[in-house]
Amino acid sequence: MKRDGFNVSLWQGRPAFIPKNTTLPAGKQDVVIVGGGITGITTALQLQKAGKKCTLIEAQEIGFGTTGGTTAHLNTMMDTPYYEIRQKFNSEAADKIARLSESAITLIRSNVKEYGIDCSLSTKPGYLCAKDDKQADLLDKILQSCQEVHLPATCATSVPTPTPYIKAMQIQEQAQFHPLDYILALAQHFEAIGGHIIHDCRMTGFSEEDKLLTIQTSKGDVKADALIYATHIPPGVNMLHFLCAPYRTYAIAVKLKGDNYPDALIYDLDDPYHYFRTQEVDGERYLIAGGEDHKTGHEENTHERFKCLEAYVRKYYDVDHVAYQWSSQYYEPADGLPYIGHLPGNPDNVYVATGFGGNGMIYGTASAVILTALITKGESEYGTLLSPDRVKPMASMGNVMKEGATVTKDMITGWLSIPKLEEAAGLAKGEAKVVKYEGKTVALYKDNNGALHAVNPACPHIKCSVGWNNAEKSWDCPCHGSRFSYTGELLTGPSSSDLEKIDLREE
Ligand SMILES: Cc1cc2nc3c(=O)[nH]c(=O)nc-3n(C[C@H](O)[C@H](O)[C@H](O)COP(=O)(O)OP(=O)(O)OC[C@H]3O[C@@H](n4cnc5c(N)ncnc54)[C@H](O)[C@@H]3O)c2cc1C
C-alpha cells in the first residue's frame, strides 16, 4: 500500500484496496465523503447503513494518509487530560469525552464482531509513568481526573517496562489493532452494501445552488445533498487551519533479542514523550516505540529524531534490529478538543472532522457517529461541544496564519540552468536545500542517482516557504502542514495543488 511518506510503516505490507468502480456515479448522492482514512471510511459505512446513498472519494488510495502511518492505540485516556478539559470547558465536557472515547472503542469492537474482521484487535491495560516528582504531581492530577469521569484508573504498583519510573497509574479497557486491516475490511463492507469508493479522485472544489452541492473532482463532477471533509485537515483556506497546528511524530518497530515484549500500552510524561506497545503482524512480534514530536517544518534534520528514538529504546530494551521506521503528521487543536460538525464559512450541509491530535483512531471513529447523527437527525449529543463553530473568526486571522514563516511570492518563469544551480547549491546526493539563485528562491533536491529536482518553495496554500524533511523526502510547509514529494506532487493538504515545478536544462 502507498503512504504519504518515503518510509514504510509496519502496516503497509498489504495489497492495495481495489474499488469496484473507477468512475463517479452518475446520479445524485445523499452524501459525498472526501478522504479514505479511518474517519472517512467509518463515516461512509455508518451513513450507508443508516440508509444514505454515499460515495467516498480518495485522492490516492485507501489508507494513504495518516491512518497508514499511525501507531493504533485505542485509548480512553486522551492526550488532552480530563482535568484540562474540565478547566477549558467544564466537568460535563470532560465526562462527555470519556463516554465518547468509550463508545468509539465499543463501535470498533462491534464492527470487528459484526463483519468478522481479522485485525488483531485486543484489549490491553494502559500505564502512564512518572520518573520525577514534578511528573508525579502531573500524574496524580491525570489519575484523579480519570477517576472523576468514571474511567477504570488506579495507582499502579508495578509496570511491565524496563524504563525508569517512580510512580505510575494503570487504566483498564484500552485496546490496540492493525489499522489498515481494520479500514480495508470496512471499505469492503461499505461497497458490499451499495457504497461507492473512487480512488485517484481529488476533490478540487464545490458550488451550491438551492442546497444542492456540485462537487468538482479530478474525475468530473458529482452532485450531493451533503459533503464531508474527512481529509484530516480540510483543503482551502479556513479558520480551522489557524486552530489546528500540524506536528510530525516518529515511530519505530523493532525486533528484540529476548522475549521482553510488554503486554500493555505504556506512556511516559517526558517532553517530547515516548510510548511503547507490542504488535504481532503476520506471525512476527514487534515492539512499537514512538514520540519525538515537533511542529511540522520546524526541524532541519528529521533523521536525527529517528536516531534519538532508537537510542532511547536501545537504552532499555535488548534490541536485535529496527525492522520499520516511519513518521507521520497529526493536527493539534487549539483548545484540546477536535472540530467535528459544520465547516465554518460554508453552506450548512458541508461538514468536517479534524484536530484529532494523537487520538484520531478514537475521534475519527467518533466522528462517524456524530456526523451520521447530524446528517440523519439534525443533531448529536456531542454537537455543541465539538462543533467547529464554537470558535469565532478573528479579524487578525490572516496575519496570524503566516506568522513566523517565510512567505515566498516569486513566480518562476522560463527554465534554469542545471550547472549553475549545481554550483550555487553544492548538494551531495540525497541532499536538499532552498537556495537563492539569480534573485529567485528555488527548492532543490539531488536524488541518489545525482539528478536535480527543482520546485518553487512557495506553498500554493498561502505562499509560506516549505522546508525539507530529510527522513520522508518531502517538502513540508511549516504554516499549515501541506506536504509535497521532492518532485512537487501534493501529498497532504490543505494545499489543493502541487508545488510549481521548475524546468531545468543543461544550458
Ligand atoms: C505517528 C502517529 C501515531 C499516531 N498514533 C495514534 C494512536 O496510537 N491512536 C490514535 O487514536 N491516534 C493516533 N494518531 C492519530 C491518528 O492516526 C490520525 O488522527 C488519524 O489516522 C486520522 O485519520 P483521518 O481518516 O482523519 O485522516 P487520514 O488518514 O490522513 O486520511 C485522510 C485522507 O484524505 C485524503 N484526501 C485529502 N485531501 C483530499 C482531497 N482533496 N480529495 C480526496 N481525498 C483527499 C488523503 O489522501 C488521505 O488518504 C497518530 C498519528 C501519528 C502521526
Coordinates of C-alpha atoms and ligand atoms in Angstrom, one line a residue:
M1 CA 0.0 0.0 0.0
K2 CA 1.1 3.6 -0.7
R3 CA 1.5 6.2 2.1
D4 CA 2.2 9.9 2.2
G5 CA 5.9 9.4 3.1
F6 CA 9.1 7.8 1.8
N7 CA 9.5 5.4 4.8
V8 CA 7.4 2.3 5.0
S9 CA 5.2 1.8 8.1
L10 CA 4.6 -1.5 9.9
W11 CA 1.1 -1.6 8.4
Q12 CA 1.8 -1.1 4.7
G13 CA 2.6 -4.7 3.7
R14 CA -1.0 -5.3 2.5
P15 CA -2.3 -5.3 -1.1
A16 CA -3.9 -2.0 -2.0
F17 CA -7.7 -1.9 -1.9
I18 CA -9.2 -2.2 -5.4
P19 CA -12.5 -0.4 -5.5
K20 CA -15.3 -1.9 -7.6
N21 CA -15.8 1.4 -9.5
T22 CA -13.3 3.6 -11.3
T23 CA -15.8 6.4 -12.3
L24 CA -18.1 8.6 -10.2
P25 CA -21.7 7.5 -10.0
A26 CA -24.0 9.4 -12.5
G27 CA -26.9 10.1 -10.1
K28 CA -27.1 12.5 -7.1
Q29 CA -25.7 11.2 -3.9
D30 CA -27.0 11.8 -0.4
V31 CA -23.5 12.3 0.9
V32 CA -20.1 12.6 -0.6
I33 CA -17.3 11.8 1.8
V34 CA -13.8 13.1 0.9
G35 CA -10.9 11.1 2.3
G36 CA -10.2 7.3 2.7
G37 CA -8.7 7.2 6.2
I38 CA -10.3 5.8 9.3
T39 CA -12.6 8.9 9.6
G40 CA -13.9 8.8 6.0
I41 CA -14.4 5.0 5.8
T42 CA -16.1 4.6 9.2
T43 CA -18.4 7.6 8.4
A44 CA -19.2 6.3 5.0
L45 CA -20.2 2.9 6.3
Q46 CA -22.3 4.4 9.2
L47 CA -24.2 6.6 6.8
Q48 CA -24.7 3.9 4.2
K49 CA -26.0 1.6 7.0
A50 CA -28.4 4.4 8.1
G51 CA -29.9 4.3 4.6
K52 CA -27.9 7.2 2.9
K53 CA -26.5 6.7 -0.6
C54 CA -22.8 7.5 -0.2
T55 CA -19.7 8.0 -2.4
L56 CA -16.3 8.2 -0.9
I57 CA -13.6 9.8 -3.0
E58 CA -9.9 9.5 -2.2
A59 CA -7.1 11.5 -3.9
Q60 CA -4.7 8.5 -3.8
E61 CA -5.8 5.2 -2.3
I62 CA -7.5 4.0 1.0
G63 CA -5.0 4.3 3.9
F64 CA -2.7 6.8 2.1
G65 CA -2.9 9.4 4.8
T66 CA -2.0 9.4 8.5
T67 CA -4.1 6.2 9.1
G68 CA -1.4 4.4 7.2
G69 CA 1.3 5.9 9.5
T70 CA -0.5 5.7 12.9
T71 CA 0.5 3.5 15.8
A72 CA -3.1 2.5 16.5
H73 CA -3.6 2.6 20.3
L74 CA -7.3 2.8 21.2
N75 CA -7.4 5.0 24.3
T76 CA -9.9 6.4 26.7
M77 CA -7.0 8.2 28.5
M78 CA -6.8 11.0 25.9
D79 CA -3.8 13.3 25.1
T80 CA -5.7 16.2 26.5
P81 CA -6.1 15.2 30.2
Y82 CA -9.6 15.3 31.6
Y83 CA -8.6 18.0 34.2
E84 CA -7.6 20.2 31.3
I85 CA -10.9 19.6 29.5
R86 CA -12.7 20.5 32.8
Q87 CA -10.6 23.7 33.1
K88 CA -11.1 24.8 29.5
F89 CA -14.7 23.7 29.2
N90 CA -16.4 22.2 32.2
S91 CA -17.0 18.9 34.1
E92 CA -19.8 17.9 31.8
A93 CA -17.5 18.2 28.8
A94 CA -14.8 16.0 30.5
D95 CA -17.5 13.4 31.2
K96 CA -18.8 13.5 27.7
I97 CA -15.3 13.0 26.1
A98 CA -14.8 10.0 28.4
R99 CA -18.1 8.5 27.3
L100 CA -17.4 9.4 23.6
S101 CA -14.0 7.6 23.8
E102 CA -15.6 4.5 25.3
S103 CA -18.3 4.5 22.7
A104 CA -15.7 4.7 19.9
I105 CA -13.9 1.6 21.2
T106 CA -17.2 -0.1 21.5
L107 CA -18.1 0.8 17.9
I108 CA -14.7 -0.6 16.7
R109 CA -15.3 -3.8 18.7
S110 CA -18.8 -4.2 17.3
N111 CA -17.7 -3.6 13.7
V112 CA -14.9 -6.2 14.2
K113 CA -17.5 -8.7 15.5
E114 CA -20.3 -7.9 13.0
Y115 CA -18.0 -8.2 10.0
G116 CA -15.7 -10.8 11.4
I117 CA -12.6 -8.6 10.8
D118 CA -9.2 -10.1 11.4
C119 CA -7.3 -7.0 12.6
S120 CA -5.7 -8.3 15.8
L121 CA -8.0 -6.2 18.0
S122 CA -7.1 -6.8 21.6
T123 CA -7.9 -5.2 25.0
K124 CA -4.8 -4.1 27.0
P125 CA -4.2 -2.2 30.2
G126 CA -2.6 1.2 29.7
Y127 CA 0.2 2.6 32.0
L128 CA 1.3 6.2 32.5
C129 CA 4.7 6.6 34.2
A130 CA 6.3 9.5 36.1
K131 CA 10.0 9.5 36.6
D132 CA 10.5 12.5 38.9
D133 CA 8.5 14.5 41.5
K134 CA 7.2 17.1 39.0
Q135 CA 5.9 14.3 36.7
A136 CA 4.4 12.5 39.7
D137 CA 2.4 15.6 40.6
L138 CA 1.1 15.8 37.0
L139 CA 0.3 12.0 37.1
D140 CA -1.7 12.5 40.3
K141 CA -3.9 15.1 38.5
I142 CA -4.4 12.9 35.5
L143 CA -5.3 9.9 37.6
Q144 CA -7.7 11.8 39.7
S145 CA -9.4 13.4 36.7
C146 CA -9.7 9.9 35.0
Q147 CA -11.4 8.7 38.2
E148 CA -13.7 11.7 38.3
V149 CA -15.0 10.8 34.8
H150 CA -15.5 7.2 36.0
L151 CA -12.8 5.6 33.9
P152 CA -11.3 2.4 35.4
A153 CA -8.0 4.0 36.5
T154 CA -5.9 3.2 39.6
C155 CA -2.5 3.7 41.0
A156 CA -0.1 1.0 39.6
T157 CA 2.2 -0.9 41.9
S158 CA 4.3 -2.2 39.0
V159 CA 4.6 -1.6 35.3
P160 CA 5.7 -4.1 32.7
T161 CA 8.5 -1.8 31.4
P162 CA 12.3 -1.6 31.9
T163 CA 12.1 2.2 31.5
P164 CA 12.5 4.1 34.8
Y165 CA 9.6 5.4 36.9
I166 CA 8.9 6.4 40.5
K167 CA 5.1 6.4 40.2
A168 CA 2.6 5.1 37.7
M169 CA -1.1 4.7 37.0
Q170 CA -3.0 1.9 35.3
I171 CA -6.1 2.3 33.2
Q172 CA -8.1 -0.8 32.1
E173 CA -10.0 -1.3 28.8
Q174 CA -7.6 0.3 26.4
A175 CA -7.1 -1.6 23.1
Q176 CA -4.9 -1.9 20.0
F177 CA -5.3 -3.2 16.5
H178 CA -3.9 -3.3 12.9
P179 CA -5.4 -0.1 11.5
L180 CA -5.2 -1.0 7.8
D181 CA -6.6 -4.5 8.2
Y182 CA -9.5 -2.8 10.0
I183 CA -10.2 0.0 7.5
L184 CA -9.7 -2.2 4.4
A185 CA -12.4 -4.5 5.8
L186 CA -14.7 -1.6 6.5
A187 CA -14.2 -0.4 2.9
Q188 CA -15.1 -3.8 1.6
H189 CA -18.3 -3.8 3.6
F190 CA -19.2 -0.3 2.6
E191 CA -19.1 -1.4 -1.0
A192 CA -21.0 -4.6 -0.2
I193 CA -24.0 -2.6 1.0
G194 CA -24.0 -0.3 -2.1
G195 CA -21.4 2.4 -1.3
H196 CA -19.1 3.7 -4.0
I197 CA -15.3 4.2 -3.4
I198 CA -13.3 6.1 -6.1
H199 CA -9.5 6.1 -5.9
D200 CA -7.2 8.7 -7.6
C201 CA -10.0 11.2 -7.3
R202 CA -9.1 14.5 -5.8
M203 CA -11.8 16.9 -4.8
T204 CA -11.0 20.4 -6.1
G205 CA -14.0 22.5 -5.1
F206 CA -17.7 22.7 -5.0
S207 CA -20.6 25.0 -5.8
E208 CA -24.1 25.2 -4.2
E209 CA -27.5 26.0 -5.6
D210 CA -30.7 25.6 -3.6
K211 CA -28.8 23.4 -1.1
L212 CA -27.7 21.0 -3.8
L213 CA -23.9 20.7 -3.9
T214 CA -22.0 20.1 -7.2
I215 CA -18.6 18.7 -6.1
Q216 CA -15.8 19.1 -8.5
T217 CA -13.1 16.4 -8.7
S218 CA -10.2 15.3 -10.9
K219 CA -12.6 12.7 -12.3
G220 CA -15.5 15.0 -13.0
D221 CA -18.4 16.4 -11.0
V222 CA -20.8 14.7 -8.7
K223 CA -24.0 16.1 -7.1
A224 CA -24.8 15.6 -3.4
D225 CA -27.1 16.8 -0.6
A226 CA -24.2 16.8 1.8
L227 CA -20.4 16.9 1.8
I228 CA -18.0 15.7 4.5
Y229 CA -14.3 16.6 4.6
A230 CA -12.6 13.6 6.2
T231 CA -9.3 14.8 4.8
H232 CA -7.6 15.1 8.2
I233 CA -7.4 18.8 7.6
P234 CA -9.8 20.5 5.2
P235 CA -8.4 21.9 1.9
G236 CA -8.6 25.6 1.0
V237 CA -8.2 28.5 3.4
N238 CA -10.4 28.2 6.5
M239 CA -10.2 29.3 10.2
L240 CA -9.6 25.7 11.2
H241 CA -6.1 26.0 9.6
F242 CA -5.3 28.6 12.3
L243 CA -6.8 26.4 15.0
C244 CA -5.1 23.1 14.1
A245 CA -1.3 23.1 14.4
P246 CA 0.5 20.4 12.3
Y247 CA 3.0 18.2 14.1
R248 CA 5.3 15.5 12.9
T249 CA 5.8 12.4 15.1
Y250 CA 8.1 9.4 14.8
A251 CA 7.7 5.6 15.2
I252 CA 9.9 2.6 15.0
A253 CA 9.0 -1.1 15.1
V254 CA 11.9 -3.2 16.5
K255 CA 12.6 -6.9 17.0
L256 CA 14.0 -7.8 20.4
K257 CA 16.7 -10.3 21.1
G258 CA 14.8 -11.8 24.0
D259 CA 11.1 -12.1 24.8
N260 CA 10.7 -8.9 26.8
Y261 CA 7.8 -7.6 24.7
P262 CA 5.4 -5.6 27.0
D263 CA 1.8 -6.9 27.0
A264 CA 0.4 -3.4 27.7
L265 CA 0.3 0.2 26.3
I266 CA 3.0 2.2 28.1
Y267 CA 3.5 6.0 28.1
D268 CA 5.9 8.4 29.8
L269 CA 5.5 12.0 30.7
D270 CA 8.7 13.3 29.1
D271 CA 8.6 16.2 26.8
P272 CA 8.8 15.1 24.0
Y273 CA 7.2 11.9 25.3
H274 CA 7.7 8.2 24.5
Y275 CA 5.4 5.3 24.3
F276 CA 5.7 1.5 23.8
R277 CA 3.4 -1.3 22.8
T278 CA 3.7 -4.8 21.2
Q279 CA 2.1 -5.8 17.9
E280 CA 2.1 -9.0 16.0
V281 CA 1.9 -8.7 12.2
D282 CA 1.9 -11.9 10.0
G283 CA 3.2 -14.0 12.8
E284 CA 6.1 -11.7 13.8
R285 CA 6.1 -9.8 17.1
Y286 CA 7.4 -6.2 17.1
L287 CA 7.9 -3.6 19.9
I288 CA 6.5 -0.3 18.6
A289 CA 8.0 2.8 20.1
G290 CA 7.0 6.4 19.3
G291 CA 7.4 10.0 20.1
E292 CA 10.0 12.8 19.4
D293 CA 7.2 15.1 18.1
H294 CA 7.9 18.6 16.8
K295 CA 6.0 21.2 14.8
T296 CA 6.0 20.3 11.1
G297 CA 8.7 22.1 9.1
H298 CA 10.5 23.2 12.3
E299 CA 13.2 20.5 12.4
E300 CA 16.0 20.6 9.9
N301 CA 17.3 17.1 10.4
T302 CA 14.3 14.8 10.8
H303 CA 16.6 11.7 10.5
E304 CA 18.0 12.7 13.9
R305 CA 14.7 12.2 15.5
F306 CA 14.7 8.5 14.5
K307 CA 18.2 8.2 15.9
C308 CA 17.1 9.7 19.3
L309 CA 14.1 7.4 19.4
E310 CA 16.2 4.4 18.6
A311 CA 18.9 5.3 21.2
Y312 CA 16.2 5.7 23.8
V313 CA 14.7 2.3 23.0
R314 CA 18.2 0.6 22.9
K315 CA 19.0 2.1 26.4
Y316 CA 16.2 0.0 28.0
Y317 CA 15.4 -2.9 25.6
D318 CA 17.7 -5.6 24.1
V319 CA 17.1 -4.6 20.5
D320 CA 18.1 -7.0 17.7
H321 CA 17.3 -4.7 14.8
V322 CA 15.0 -1.9 13.7
A323 CA 12.5 -3.5 11.3
Y324 CA 10.5 -0.4 10.4
Q325 CA 10.8 3.3 11.0
W326 CA 8.3 5.9 9.8
S327 CA 6.9 9.3 10.6
S328 CA 3.6 11.0 10.0
Q329 CA 1.6 14.1 10.8
Y330 CA -1.2 15.0 13.2
Y331 CA -3.1 18.2 13.9
E332 CA -3.2 19.6 17.5
P333 CA -6.4 21.5 18.2
A334 CA -6.1 24.9 19.9
D335 CA -8.4 24.2 22.8
G336 CA -7.5 20.4 23.2
L337 CA -10.8 19.1 21.6
P338 CA -11.4 18.1 17.9
Y339 CA -13.6 20.0 15.5
I340 CA -16.4 17.8 14.3
G341 CA -19.5 19.2 12.6
H342 CA -20.4 22.0 10.3
L343 CA -17.4 23.6 8.5
P344 CA -17.5 27.3 9.3
G345 CA -17.8 29.7 6.4
N346 CA -19.6 27.1 4.3
P347 CA -23.1 26.1 3.5
D348 CA -25.0 24.2 6.3
N349 CA -24.6 20.9 4.5
V350 CA -20.8 20.9 4.5
Y351 CA -19.1 19.1 7.4
V352 CA -15.6 18.4 8.6
A353 CA -13.8 16.3 11.2
T354 CA -10.3 17.4 12.1
G355 CA -8.0 18.4 15.0
F356 CA -7.7 14.9 16.4
G357 CA -4.2 15.3 17.9
G358 CA -2.8 11.8 18.7
N359 CA -6.3 10.3 19.3
G360 CA -7.5 10.1 15.7
M361 CA -8.4 6.3 15.9
I362 CA -10.9 7.3 18.6
Y363 CA -12.0 10.7 17.3
G364 CA -12.1 9.5 13.7
T365 CA -14.4 6.7 14.8
A366 CA -16.5 9.0 17.0
S367 CA -16.8 11.5 14.0
A368 CA -18.7 8.8 12.1
V369 CA -21.3 8.6 14.9
I370 CA -21.5 12.4 15.3
L371 CA -21.7 13.2 11.6
T372 CA -24.2 10.4 11.0
A373 CA -26.5 11.8 13.7
L374 CA -26.1 15.4 12.4
I375 CA -27.0 14.3 8.8
T376 CA -29.8 11.9 9.6
K377 CA -31.3 13.6 12.7
G378 CA -30.1 17.1 12.5
E379 CA -28.4 16.9 16.0
S380 CA -25.9 15.0 18.0
E381 CA -25.4 14.9 21.8
Y382 CA -21.8 15.9 21.2
G383 CA -22.8 18.5 18.5
T384 CA -22.4 21.7 20.6
L385 CA -19.2 20.6 22.5
L386 CA -17.3 19.6 19.4
S387 CA -18.8 21.9 16.8
P388 CA -16.1 23.8 14.8
D389 CA -18.5 26.8 15.0
R390 CA -17.6 27.1 18.8
V391 CA -14.7 29.3 17.8
K392 CA -15.4 32.7 16.2
P393 CA -13.2 34.0 13.4
M394 CA -10.7 36.7 14.4
A395 CA -10.1 39.8 12.3
S396 CA -6.3 39.3 12.5
M397 CA -6.6 35.6 11.4
G398 CA -4.9 36.1 8.0
N399 CA -1.8 37.6 9.6
V400 CA -1.6 35.0 12.3
M401 CA -1.8 32.3 9.8
K402 CA 1.5 33.4 8.3
E403 CA 3.2 34.4 11.5
G404 CA 6.8 33.1 11.9
A405 CA 7.0 31.7 8.5
T406 CA 8.9 33.0 5.4
V407 CA 6.4 34.0 2.7
T408 CA 7.5 33.5 -0.9
K409 CA 5.8 35.2 -3.7
D410 CA 8.1 34.8 -6.7
M411 CA 6.7 33.1 -9.8
I412 CA 9.5 31.3 -11.6
T413 CA 9.2 31.6 -15.3
G414 CA 11.3 30.1 -18.0
W415 CA 14.0 27.5 -17.3
L416 CA 17.0 27.4 -15.0
S417 CA 20.5 26.1 -15.7
I418 CA 21.5 22.8 -14.1
P419 CA 25.3 23.5 -13.9
K420 CA 24.7 27.0 -12.4
L421 CA 22.3 25.6 -9.8
E422 CA 24.7 22.8 -9.0
E423 CA 27.3 25.4 -8.4
A424 CA 25.0 27.6 -6.3
A425 CA 23.7 24.8 -4.1
G426 CA 26.6 22.4 -3.8
L427 CA 24.4 19.5 -2.9
A428 CA 25.6 15.9 -2.3
K429 CA 23.4 13.0 -3.5
G430 CA 20.3 12.7 -1.3
E431 CA 20.5 16.3 0.0
A432 CA 18.1 19.2 -0.5
K433 CA 18.2 22.9 0.1
V434 CA 16.2 26.1 -0.6
V435 CA 18.7 28.4 -2.5
K436 CA 18.7 31.9 -3.8
Y437 CA 19.7 31.9 -7.4
E438 CA 19.6 34.9 -9.8
G439 CA 17.1 36.7 -7.4
K440 CA 14.8 33.6 -7.3
T441 CA 14.2 31.2 -4.5
V442 CA 14.4 27.6 -5.6
A443 CA 13.8 24.3 -3.6
L444 CA 16.3 21.8 -4.9
Y445 CA 16.7 18.1 -4.2
K446 CA 19.5 15.9 -5.7
D447 CA 18.4 12.3 -5.8
N448 CA 20.6 9.2 -5.2
N449 CA 21.4 9.0 -9.0
G450 CA 22.6 12.6 -9.0
A451 CA 19.6 14.1 -10.8
L452 CA 18.4 17.5 -9.7
H453 CA 14.7 18.2 -9.0
A454 CA 13.7 21.8 -8.6
V455 CA 10.4 23.3 -7.4
N456 CA 9.2 26.7 -6.3
P457 CA 9.2 26.6 -2.5
A458 CA 6.0 28.8 -2.2
C459 CA 3.3 26.5 -0.8
P460 CA 0.2 27.1 -3.0
H461 CA -2.0 27.3 0.1
I462 CA -1.0 30.8 1.3
K463 CA 2.6 31.0 0.0
C464 CA 4.6 30.1 3.1
S465 CA 8.0 28.7 2.2
V466 CA 8.4 24.9 2.5
G467 CA 11.2 23.2 4.4
W468 CA 12.9 19.9 3.6
N469 CA 12.0 16.8 5.6
N470 CA 15.1 14.5 5.0
A471 CA 13.5 11.4 6.6
E472 CA 10.4 11.3 4.5
K473 CA 12.0 13.1 1.5
S474 CA 9.2 15.6 1.3
W475 CA 8.9 19.4 1.2
D476 CA 6.8 20.3 4.3
C477 CA 5.0 23.6 4.9
P478 CA 5.6 25.0 8.5
C479 CA 2.4 27.1 8.4
H480 CA -0.4 24.6 8.0
G481 CA 1.3 21.3 7.2
S482 CA 0.8 20.9 3.4
R483 CA 3.4 18.4 2.2
F484 CA 4.8 17.6 -1.3
S485 CA 7.1 15.0 -2.8
Y486 CA 10.5 16.0 -4.0
T487 CA 9.0 16.4 -7.4
G488 CA 6.4 18.8 -6.0
E489 CA 3.4 16.4 -6.1
L490 CA 0.9 17.2 -3.4
L491 CA 0.9 14.6 -0.6
T492 CA -1.1 16.2 2.2
G493 CA -3.4 19.3 2.2
P494 CA -4.6 21.9 3.0
S495 CA -3.0 22.9 -0.3
S496 CA -5.1 21.8 -3.2
S497 CA -2.3 21.8 -5.8
D498 CA 1.3 20.7 -6.4
L499 CA 4.3 22.9 -5.9
E500 CA 5.2 24.7 -9.2
K501 CA 7.8 22.5 -11.0
I502 CA 10.8 24.3 -12.4
D503 CA 12.2 23.4 -15.8
L504 CA 15.9 22.6 -15.6
R505 CA 18.2 22.4 -18.6
E506 CA 21.8 21.6 -19.2
E507 CA 22.3 25.2 -20.5
Ligands
LIG1 C1 2.8 8.6 14.2 C2 1.4 8.8 14.6 C3 0.9 7.9 15.6 C4 -0.5 8.0 16.0 N1 -0.9 7.2 16.9 C5 -2.2 7.2 17.2 C6 -2.7 6.3 18.2 O1 -2.0 5.4 18.7 N2 -4.0 6.3 18.5 C7 -4.9 7.2 17.9 O2 -6.1 7.3 18.3 N3 -4.4 8.1 17.0 C8 -3.1 8.1 16.7 N4 -2.7 9.0 15.8 C9 -3.6 10.0 15.1 C10 -4.4 9.2 14.0 O3 -3.5 8.3 13.3 C11 -5.0 10.2 13.0 O4 -5.6 11.2 13.7 C12 -5.9 9.5 12.1 O5 -5.3 8.5 11.4 C13 -6.5 10.5 11.1 O6 -7.4 9.8 10.2 P1 -8.2 10.5 9.1 O7 -9.0 9.5 8.4 O8 -8.9 11.7 9.7 O9 -7.1 11.1 8.1 P2 -6.1 10.4 7.1 O10 -5.8 9.0 7.5 O11 -5.0 11.3 6.9 O12 -7.0 10.3 5.8 C14 -7.3 11.5 5.0 C15 -7.4 11.0 3.5 O13 -7.9 12.1 2.8 C16 -7.3 12.1 1.5 N5 -7.5 13.5 0.9 C17 -7.0 14.6 1.4 N6 -7.4 15.7 0.6 C18 -8.2 15.1 -0.4 C19 -8.9 15.7 -1.5 N7 -8.9 17.0 -1.7 N8 -9.6 14.8 -2.3 C20 -9.7 13.5 -2.0 N9 -9.0 12.9 -1.0 C21 -8.3 13.7 -0.2 C22 -5.9 11.8 1.8 O14 -5.2 11.3 0.6 C23 -6.0 10.8 2.9 O15 -5.9 9.4 2.5 C24 -1.3 9.0 15.4 C25 -0.8 9.9 14.5 C26 0.5 9.8 14.1 C27 1.1 10.8 13.1

